[in-house]
Amino acid sequence: MSRRLKIVVLGLSLSSSWGNGHATTYRSLLKALAARGHEILFLERNVPWYAENRDLTNPDYCWLAFYEDLAGLERWRREVASADAVIVGSFTPEGVAVGRWAMEAASGPVAFYDIDTPVTLGKLFRGDVEYLAPEQVAQYDLYLSFTGGPTLTRLERDYGSPAARALYCSADAEIYQPTGAARRWDLSYLGTYSPDRQPVLDRLLLQAARAAPELNFCVAGPQYPRDIEWPANVERLEHVAPADHPDFYSASRFTLNVTRADMVAAGYAPSVRLFEAGACGCPIISDVWTGLDTLFRPEEEIVLAETAEDTLAALRAGDDVRAGLAEGARRRVLDAHTSHHRAETLETELLAAIERRAGRPASAAASQTPVSTSETLTTMKKKQQRVLVAGGAGFLGSHLCDRLLSEGAQVVCLDNLQTGSLDNLERALAHPDFEFVKADIVDPLPSRLPRRRFDRIYNLACAASPPLYQADPEHTLLTSVVGTRHLLQLAETCGARFLLASTCEIYGDPEVHPQPETYWGNVNSTGPRACYDEGKRCAETLSFDFDRAGRGEVRVARIFNTYGPRLSAADGRVVSNLVSQALAEADITVFGDGSQTRSFCYVDDLVGGLIALMEHDGPQPGPVNLGNPTELTVRELVEVILAITGSESEVVFRPLPVDDPKRRRPDISKAADVLGWKPTTPLEQGLKATIAWFDSLPAKPAEAEDSAALSA
Ligand code: NAD
Ligand code: UDP
């Protein structure tokens, strides 16, 4: 053992093995962990069924304690806080809340131990959050799974687990060994009835029994329907107690392994009977599924069967073949599949998680980063920046995530998916250094974030399209104020530099043109845009107060109208509306007479500006305008879009929204002086890329119409 660990486990049950396979799993694993010198506290919810059927109350390898409810867990907070690692098991009662509590209370890594991975994934898919919420997969430091192989990739890639590792079931070699029991059956099977396994059991055992009346068979386990016609040479045992399993396997010339359908589908999901029977020196005939050959060598350590004939061929092979299989299986289990091997794996994974928590070594991801010439990028790669992007599933945020990843950063995206979408993150989600956390920044941040060490926090979380941010103005305001405060506090806690995506809207309907950062603005604090404008103004205030008070290093970008691929067609902003309408040959909606002006910046330029501002190391530069100063009227924009698309859409005029600014154009001299930044993409080029992207989407003319109506 490299280090004595204090481990707290919150699981379904250790005290009762009645009607669950968890208790025996925990018992052998924890016993083996204790034998390696680790100190373990097992916390079990005191539920009536297990309380009435306890077959273990005072284990000598760990401390077992009961709690009544979530409030009762508080008593154990100090133990959890001082533990080196915490493990929460699948099917723990109120597991979602218990997991959250553990993450909030723990100071070390918190792992999820899934004894039921295929079941869990089915639940997540159906939206059933009995013991694990989808976002928690990304929040647990480690996902230990009874199922290995591609399922682990799925947990990491699709659900954002930072580390999904196989921790298979195993056999306790002290309990499972040949007992010398007299031979009773040529082939046995031990398992509870399950409809999905029955056809395989029928084919591999019952059909073989019918074809070989001279051989003896046994099917042991509860819940088999009464109407099954058992051949005369098949003995039925309703129950074999765990303590009698070694005798059961020792009394079998061969035993059969049949795997549940969801485990077959997932692959790499061994049943515990494989290891227990193997450890007892009982040769195994198994159904066939992907990954089995990584656990036992076919023909030398296990027999694979697809038909009754395969079964009978194995049963009729010579004694020397049988003895070779028995020895091969037992040797393999003792070499690789005992609870001591699992304890060793668990220890290694927990130590790695502890190390990751303390700060990932710079070499870890360096090999995955692409070559870049930019100085900023080189710096980022050198440091392997850990970056949080709030609002990262939105239009701008998703481009920012992609750029940061391509520059070698580790990126966590936090988003409530209110106006953003996981579709925007398709590329990012496939990247090993990316993690998605679904959360609303108005709520207290997911408890494990404050324990992460970010170097940079970008706050882009806020609906930006007028019809969308006006749909729930209170939430919009709270997002900018309360949400920004939460993120600033997080930045303070972990010493991250913080960038606020503010907006040109803080200038309101400007009386100064173009707008420099020194202009204080002209905002109607009671109008329908105020939830956004005043929210952002307040967010700026909070940010600069944090900076002034020395609580964090802050950057504020005042972003002007930006456009590009991934603008949602349902967004309601002018570029998405006009492009969608033009492509659909639908009416082009111009609000007012179209003489109001805007200045449009292409998204790639803007993202470059955000990173340049974030990475600016000098003294506090104050707010910095980021935008493209090329100004045009909405009517002119319509003309450009119609020309590029060749659309013959009619222009229709709709009422101008309340407080719609008449003119807008950034003065970007500060960005040029301080950051050396200016946009380089001409409008026509950017619009062509945007139009091509919209054109590649499935046509949804109704959506564009709907959002235009909403906007008006
Ligand atoms: P967007 O609506 O596409 O993205 C905003 C993202 O924030 C979405 O993914 C949304 O789901 C998320 N979000 C909203 N409220 C949240 C909350 N309470 N908690 C967690 N996530 C939340 O908008 P965008 O154009 O990408 O704008 C991004 C940021 O840039 C916004 O803060 C916006 O104010 C600012 N900005 C954008 C523009 C522009 O032209 N695109 C101009 C000025 C300012
Ligand atoms: N606009 C328009 N037709 C539309 C959507 C918007 O004429 O279908 C106008 C809107 O009134 C505003 C400008 O285009 O004057 C930019 O609107 P947008 O909603 O994109 O953002 P804003 O700059 O007003 O926040």
XYZ file of N, CA and C and ligand atoms in Angstrom, residues 464-467 469 503-505 529 532 561 571-578 581 588-592 594 596-598 600 634 637-638 655-657 660-661 664 707-708 711, ligand 2:
151
model
N -29.407 36.368 -24.876
C -28.938 37.626 -25.460
C -29.901 38.190 -26.493
N -30.855 37.396 -26.922
C -31.783 37.876 -27.942
C -32.959 38.579 -27.260
N -33.323 39.779 -27.724
C -34.389 40.516 -27.021
C -35.649 39.691 -26.742
N -36.231 38.995 -27.748
C -37.458 38.260 -27.388
C -37.199 37.178 -26.352
N -34.672 37.116 -23.938
C -34.401 37.603 -22.572
C -35.615 38.304 -21.988
N -22.225 44.001 -22.535
C -22.855 44.277 -23.822
C -22.893 45.765 -24.140
N -23.007 46.043 -25.428
C -23.210 47.423 -25.873
C -24.549 47.955 -25.367
N -25.432 47.031 -24.936
C -26.737 47.468 -24.428
C -26.620 48.331 -23.186
N -36.479 46.262 -22.100
C -35.089 45.826 -22.298
C -34.274 45.942 -21.010
N -32.340 43.158 -19.156
C -31.048 42.778 -19.739
C -30.025 43.887 -19.524
N -23.154 43.656 -31.443
C -23.851 42.611 -32.211
C -22.887 41.671 -32.941
N -33.816 32.123 -32.647
C -33.243 33.059 -31.690
C -33.976 34.402 -31.652
N -34.391 34.893 -32.814
C -35.135 36.156 -32.837
C -34.276 37.365 -33.111
N -32.920 37.182 -33.123
C -32.082 38.341 -33.432
C -32.062 38.570 -34.943
N -31.597 39.753 -35.324
C -31.828 40.174 -36.705
C -31.156 39.271 -37.738
N -29.899 38.878 -37.505
C -29.223 38.085 -38.538
C -29.900 36.726 -38.688
N -30.223 36.070 -37.558
C -30.842 34.743 -37.684
C -32.215 34.851 -38.332
N -32.974 35.887 -37.951
C -34.289 36.049 -38.581
C -34.176 36.263 -40.086
N -33.350 37.235 -40.465
C -33.304 37.599 -41.883
C -32.758 36.466 -42.744
N -35.362 33.697 -42.971
C -36.480 34.114 -43.828
C -36.071 34.122 -45.296
N -39.457 39.010 -45.244
C -38.361 39.534 -44.425
C -38.962 40.584 -43.498
N -38.809 40.378 -42.188
C -39.438 41.292 -41.236
C -38.471 42.399 -40.836
N -38.771 43.603 -41.242
C -37.965 44.758 -40.829
C -38.772 45.528 -39.794
N -38.156 45.730 -38.643
C -38.864 46.439 -37.577
C -38.639 47.943 -37.748
N -39.722 48.720 -37.598
C -39.645 50.159 -37.865
C -39.449 50.356 -39.366
N -36.452 50.453 -40.669
C -35.188 49.816 -41.056
C -34.029 50.783 -41.148
N -32.634 52.144 -38.497
C -31.772 51.991 -37.312
C -30.497 51.251 -37.724
N -29.397 51.578 -37.046
C -28.118 50.970 -37.457
C -27.585 50.007 -36.401
N -26.800 49.072 -36.872
C -26.036 48.172 -36.015
C -24.698 47.936 -36.695
N -21.954 44.800 -37.131
C -21.958 43.343 -36.916
C -20.554 42.759 -36.981
N -30.472 48.470 -40.889
C -31.100 47.151 -41.025
C -31.517 46.931 -42.483
N -28.582 45.797 -44.359
C -28.292 44.392 -44.024
C -29.193 43.461 -44.841
N -30.472 43.847 -44.931
C -31.415 43.041 -45.709
C -30.912 42.902 -47.152
N -43.886 46.811 -36.386
C -43.625 47.916 -35.447
C -42.242 47.805 -34.803
N -41.624 48.939 -34.579
C -40.310 48.945 -33.923
C -40.501 48.569 -32.448
N -39.724 47.588 -31.940
C -39.860 47.242 -30.521
C -39.560 48.447 -29.615
N -35.951 50.318 -28.829
C -34.980 49.792 -29.795
C -33.957 50.885 -30.107
N -32.668 50.658 -29.809
C -31.681 51.711 -30.058
C -31.628 52.106 -31.539
N -25.958 52.317 -33.417
C -24.989 51.604 -32.576
C -23.734 51.308 -33.380
N -40.432 33.291 -34.440
C -39.596 34.119 -33.600
C -39.674 35.571 -34.041
N -39.878 35.795 -35.335
C -40.034 37.172 -35.788
C -41.293 37.775 -35.181
N -40.575 38.581 -31.635
C -39.727 39.755 -31.526
C -40.541 41.027 -31.718
N -34.780 43.585 -36.286
C -35.522 43.591 -37.445
N -36.119 42.438 -37.830
C -36.027 41.297 -37.139
C -35.265 41.275 -35.949
C -34.656 42.453 -35.547
O -35.627 44.601 -38.105
O -36.600 40.271 -37.555
C -34.105 44.812 -35.879
C -34.331 45.215 -34.420
O -35.485 45.991 -34.262
C -33.084 46.002 -34.137
C -32.010 45.330 -35.014
O -32.720 44.589 -35.993
O -33.238 47.318 -34.540
C -31.141 44.399 -34.246
O -31.986 43.558 -33.470
P -31.493 42.334 -32.624
O -32.697 41.735 -32.012
O -30.634 41.470 -33.449
O -30.527 42.912 -31.487
P -30.427 44.269 -30.687
O -29.264 44.942 -31.298
O -31.658 45.105 -30.835
O -30.193 43.845 -29.311
